[in-house]
Each structure stands twice: as C-alpha cells, then as structure tokens.
Amino acid sequence: METNRRPDPSASSAAAAARKILIRLHEVMAARTHAQAKLNKVVEIIGEELSSEVCSVYLLREGMLELFATRGLKQEAVHVTRLAPGEGLVGTIAQNVETLNLEEASGHPDFAYRPETGEELFHSFAGVPIVRREKAIGALCIQHVDPRAYQEVEIEALQTVAMVLAELISNAGLVDENPGEVRTVETGATILSGLQLVMGMARGHAVFHQPRVTIEHTVAEDIEVERQRVYSAFAKMREQIDRMTGQAEFGVEGESREVLETYKMFAYDEGWSRRINEAIDAGLTAEAAIERVQQRTRMRMRQIDDPLLQDRMHDLEDLSNRLLRIVAGQLGTAAQLGLRQDTILIARNLGPAELLEYDRRRLKGLILEEGSLTAHVTIVARAMGVPVLGRVKNTRALINDGDLLLLDVNQNRLYIRPSVPMDEAFESGLAMTQKRRAAYAALRDKPAETLDGERIELMVNAGLRDDIGALDVTGADGIGLFRTEFQFLVSATLPQRERQQRLYKDVLDAAGGKPVIFRTVDIGGDKALPYLRKTDNDQEENPAMGWRAIRLSLERDGLLKAQARALLEAAAGRTLNVMFPMISEPWELAQAKALFREQKEWLDRRDRKLPKLVRYGAMLEVPALAETLDFLLPELDFLSIGTNDLTQFLFAADRANPKLAERYDWLSVAILRFISRVVRTCGEYEVPVGVCGEMGGRTLEAMALLGIGIRRLSITPASVGPVKAMVRTLDLAALTEHCTDLLKGGVPNLREPLAQWADENGVELS
Ligand code: PEP
Ligand code: MG
C-alpha cells in the first residue's frame, strides 16, 4: 500500500528538520504561558533550528499585518511595524498566499523598507503564509545577512511549521477569525455568472453543503497512529470512489463518468498519498498532513494559468476535502449541522433528496457548480421557491464560508462580498421584481384568456405538502402534476400507506374541488431512495433509461398497490385523477389500470367508500409512445406530455448532465413538430392533452406550445403569473397561423422568430 512507502531522501531530510522543530514547538504550545511569550519562544526555536539570524511572525490584526514576534530584528518594532495586505514582501505573501524565496530581498519589486526594524543588515529572505481556513492570517519569515537562496528543505520545513503556528495563533485568539472582518485573500467584491436554473433573487450568507473541516490539532502525538489513520481513510475513500464509479444507480446523476474517472485517478495517485505520508513524518497529524499537501498544491496551481489544470485542481480540492472529512469523522452535510438564518447554499451538485433535507425557511438560494435545467434537484428547488444559479465555477476558491452573497438569477449575477453600489443595484432589482410580482398577483382572479377569447387551463406542478398553498396564491385551475415521489424522497423510510393517504387527502381538501392529477411514483434515475437500494447485480449503466417509474412500480407491485389504495381511499366520494409516468408501450398502461381496478374491487368488497370517478392518464415522455397513440388513446381519459424526459430522449441528451444543459433548445423544430403531431392525434381521439414539463413555465416556450395547439399547461407556481400575463396579451389565432408557417420549414429553431413575433405583436414575455 502506497501510504506505507518510505519517503525519498530529500523529503526525509525536510521531514527531519520540521520534525525537530515541531517536537520543540509542541512543548511550547502545551506550556501554560501567555500567547505572546509562546510566540517569542517560537521565533527563537525556528531561528535556532534553521540557523537563521532573523525569524519573524507577522499576524493580521485589524486588516494589517503586524509584527508580533521577532528574533533578530529590533524589538522596538514589535507591534509597531504594520503592513497592509499587498504591501511589502510580507503583505505580498499574505495577499497572494504565496511563498517567497529571495537571495536579495531589496531586489524584489514589492520590497518596502521599514527603518524601525533594522532589517537593512539582512539580504536573503524567505517567507511563507500562515494559513487558516484557506486564508492567510499572517506570515512567517526568516532572514540572513549573507545573500543565499534557501533550499527546498528549509522552505518545506517553514511551511510545515507555519501550519502548526496557525493552530497556536488561532487557539490563542491572536487574530480575529471572523470572516466578516479579517480578510487577506479574496477580500474584494467579485461578480460571477452561471446558468440560470431557477429565477429569483436572494440575499444570504455562504454555506458549503460539505463544510470544510477545521483542523484542531496539527502536531502528531504518535506518528504511527497518524499513519494508520491516513491509511484507513485512504482505503475508505477509495472504496467510496470505486462504489461511485461502479454504481450507475441512484445518486450519481450529474457526476459524469469523466469526473468520476478523474476522481478515481486522483484517489489512487501514489504521489499524493506519498506526500501526505511525508508530512506525517514531519510530525503533523493526519488532518494537518492532508491540508498541508493541499495547501502546497494550491500554491503551485495558482501559478499556472491553465483552465484545464484549474478544473483538475477543483477535483483535487474535492477529493482532499473528502479525505479530510473521513479522517476527521465529520461526514455530515451542512443540513445536519443546522443552518444559519439566511443561507445561500453552495454545492458541486445535489440529489433532490439531499436538497429536501434543508430547512426551507432558512435556505434562500442555491449555487451549484454543475446543475441543469431539468435535473430533479432543480425541479425540487423550483418547487421550494429557492432561486438556483448553476454552473458557477471555482466557488471554493472565490467564496469564503459566511461571505455575504447577493444572488440575482434574473440578471445571471452572483455578487460575492458586494460593494455598496452592487448592493444598491441588487436592491433596486429586488424592488422591480417585487413590483412585477405584485402585478402578477393582481392577475390572480383574472382568467387565463387570450385576446381572441380562448381559455387556457393553467395548472401548477406540486409534490410537497407546503405546495398546497400554491393553488390559492396563484389562482391556478388545479394541480396538473402532483409528483407523489417527493414524499418518498423526504422520508427516511418508505412512507406507509396511511401516511400517503393522509397527504393525498389533505391535497384534495385544500384543492377544494379543483382537479388534482396525482402521478404515481417516479423513482429511479436521479431520484434516489436510500431504502430502496437495488442489489449489486442490478446496477445500471444508464438509470434515466433504466428501471424507474412505471417499470419499477409494476415489478415492485406491493409499492404500487399500497399507493393505489391510498389514492382511492383519499379520493373517496370525489374524482380521482391518476396518471402513470414513463409509459412506453400501451400494455404498461393496461397493467397499471388493472392494478388500480383490483384495488378498487378489494375496497369495494370491504364496503369502503370509493371515488365517484377514476380518470386515468399517461405521461408521454418516451418518444416510442407517440407511435402507438391509436392503441393508447382509446384507453385514456387524458394525456400529459412530460417535456423534461421527452426532450432528453428525443435528443439523447441526459437531462442532468451539465455539459449538455445548453446544447439543445426546446424551441427547436424537432421538438415542436413532435409535440404538434401528438396534439393533432389527441384531437382526433378527443382526448385532452397538456404539457407538464418545465418547458411550459417559460413564457416564450409556453407561447410556442399554445401556438401548436396545447391548451393546458401545468407549470411551476412562480410561472403562473408571467404565463398568464403572456396569455392575456396574445392573439392565439394569429400565433397559430404563424407557427404553422414556421413549422413548414425555413428555420430549424423558432426562438428568434417567435421572440420577434411576440415583440411585434405586443405579447408580454418575461
Ligand atoms: C417530465 O419528465 O417532463 C416530467 C414532468 O416529469 P419529471 O420531471 O418528474 O420527470
Ligand atoms: Mg418525467
């Protein structure tokens, strides 16, 4: 095993040098003396061990780097010499979190001479940043009278010692670690953009989904114990990564194969584990050694301006954090640790169930490094009313835990540590949004009717208990898609029939006679249920096209039977609208209907009250179904087109893969022709058809759907206002004619021509 290999000779002399210092420092740290006395001792020890005439520690206080202790410079300068971040060599080290190794210090362009220190006597200079939580909180420097370049061994020793110093300094409270006040790196305001996933605006503080581990102890008590800890952490991490790469099942959606393969490569990288072992040899704990190696990598990578390498860095950071969390036994996410009041959550990617673990009153926004428009986590966030910006790069490097963030997805902007003008711009945007929202609220009781008198049915998508209020708030015509699997996703165990029934009844009661279309569970794909794991033999290469939705329900029919009974009993005395997801062939619908009928008879035999009417629907999400509508439609009361899945299958483009998120367009002729053909056939069979995918919630896309004959949309509640405003400004007959012409040919994508038509015809789009 790599973690047990012996280090190379130069590494071992660096380790030996550091180890000697660390043993002495350990005693100092344990002593019951004042922090200043400890620091004074520390500079003496380092100076002696490295035979340097000068050793100084600068720490950040009130935004300035202050000389806290020195051996060799004038003592009168202690607590007097102060440099701003970026000023002088020390300020440069802290600002850039970089190491300086200079034969002639005064030759460096950033050199700033401070006469009170008496440093004119010394020529050579080496300094390393003292880093805590990825930020420089100070600098440790040595100087010599004679000009000389320091050896790698000395620099390594200094860096290792600086790690330990960070612990001492932090424990002694010598620097203020409040992220709001003390900053060395990434202090300024930054603006990022990404992919707009869920519109909205939010103000809050940065919280990482996987919090960084704070290292409490840096000096090892027993090197063999630390070596063993790192050994088993590596084994555990590699096991996890192997499982992830081998598992094409739940929970890996979004972490594309390539990413996982890179992960795997790094996880098994011999150099990485060897360097960690060397750091342990130098006397660091397992945690400190992992962090030490990561710091060094970070510093090296910072000097390389190559986006590909930056991406790799991102993987390494992730992996290093994973290893750290394993070794420190801190495996929980921020959800388990409890959120602060206004949180903007940052994650590489999340599963829908992971998002649902968060307290929605405190969670104000979400930033994903990956993410795509129709991934279920996006849909859940939309349902929760949480704005989401996806594909934001480099969050770990640019955002500090606790930073103030202003998230304006509407303008595709993320303000990090905003300046006053940014804050003002954000506030005025917020005021505009609120004004618009008020205008939409005023439409609540107005019908969704086009200028030429066509009534459009606007329903909402729902799935969580809290969504029930959306009907009342929006004035929608009903719930066109109730995703019953959400209850399964938020639950730690399989929800029993009684619990399901209670939810369905509450939804029907709250709907007060407006129709509710319950969709039977669509689990599988990226909707992971930890309690419904499949056996290893069932692992799937491609879960979105695998054993999910109706396929799983018909095989695990105990699950579907319980749900059927829960739905039938909840709708006693009323109409039950039920639809089945991912129907691919008509026989699947027939079996699902038969199962419902059996359950109905079973209840009937026991004199239970039944629904007055059961109406059956199917989702058209699998393109093949469009070719068998002549068999299917006579068996159906309604059809609902699920454009999220339908488009991923039409384009063979994984809906959760961030790399494909912007590649294909809902307004391509391919999709619109396909849907218009389905609409026409449904018309022939007089079966009502609607659209319930995310596409219908965007005003231009919704307009296109109306233009090809759709009259029922089930959309996210936040879209009801904007879509209704669009409907009420639309001449549908004119649009239909225009769409018919456009679809005949000429352009392969209708986005531009439709936007232009809307503009020329005064249609209100948002
Ligand atoms: C769809 O696929 O369009 C749909 C509405 O279902 P879901 O997003 O839940 O897969
Ligand atoms: Mg679907």
Short mmCIF file of C-alpha atoms and ligand atoms in Angstrom, two decimals, residues 519 522 548 619 621 645 655, ligand 2:
data_model
loop_
_atom_site.label_atom_id
_atom_site.label_comp_id
_atom_site.label_asym_id
_atom_site.label_seq_id
_atom_site.Cartn_x
_atom_site.Cartn_y
_atom_site.Cartn_z
CA ARG A 519 -48.78 10.88 -10.69
CA ASP A 522 -41.47 8.08 -10.43
CA ARG A 548 -37.57 3.58 -12.97
CA MET A 619 -47.41 10.72 -19.36
CA GLU A 621 -42.20 11.02 -22.02
CA ASP A 645 -37.90 13.45 -20.10
CA ARG A 655 -31.21 15.99 -18.69
MG MG B 2 -40.51 12.74 -16.27
#
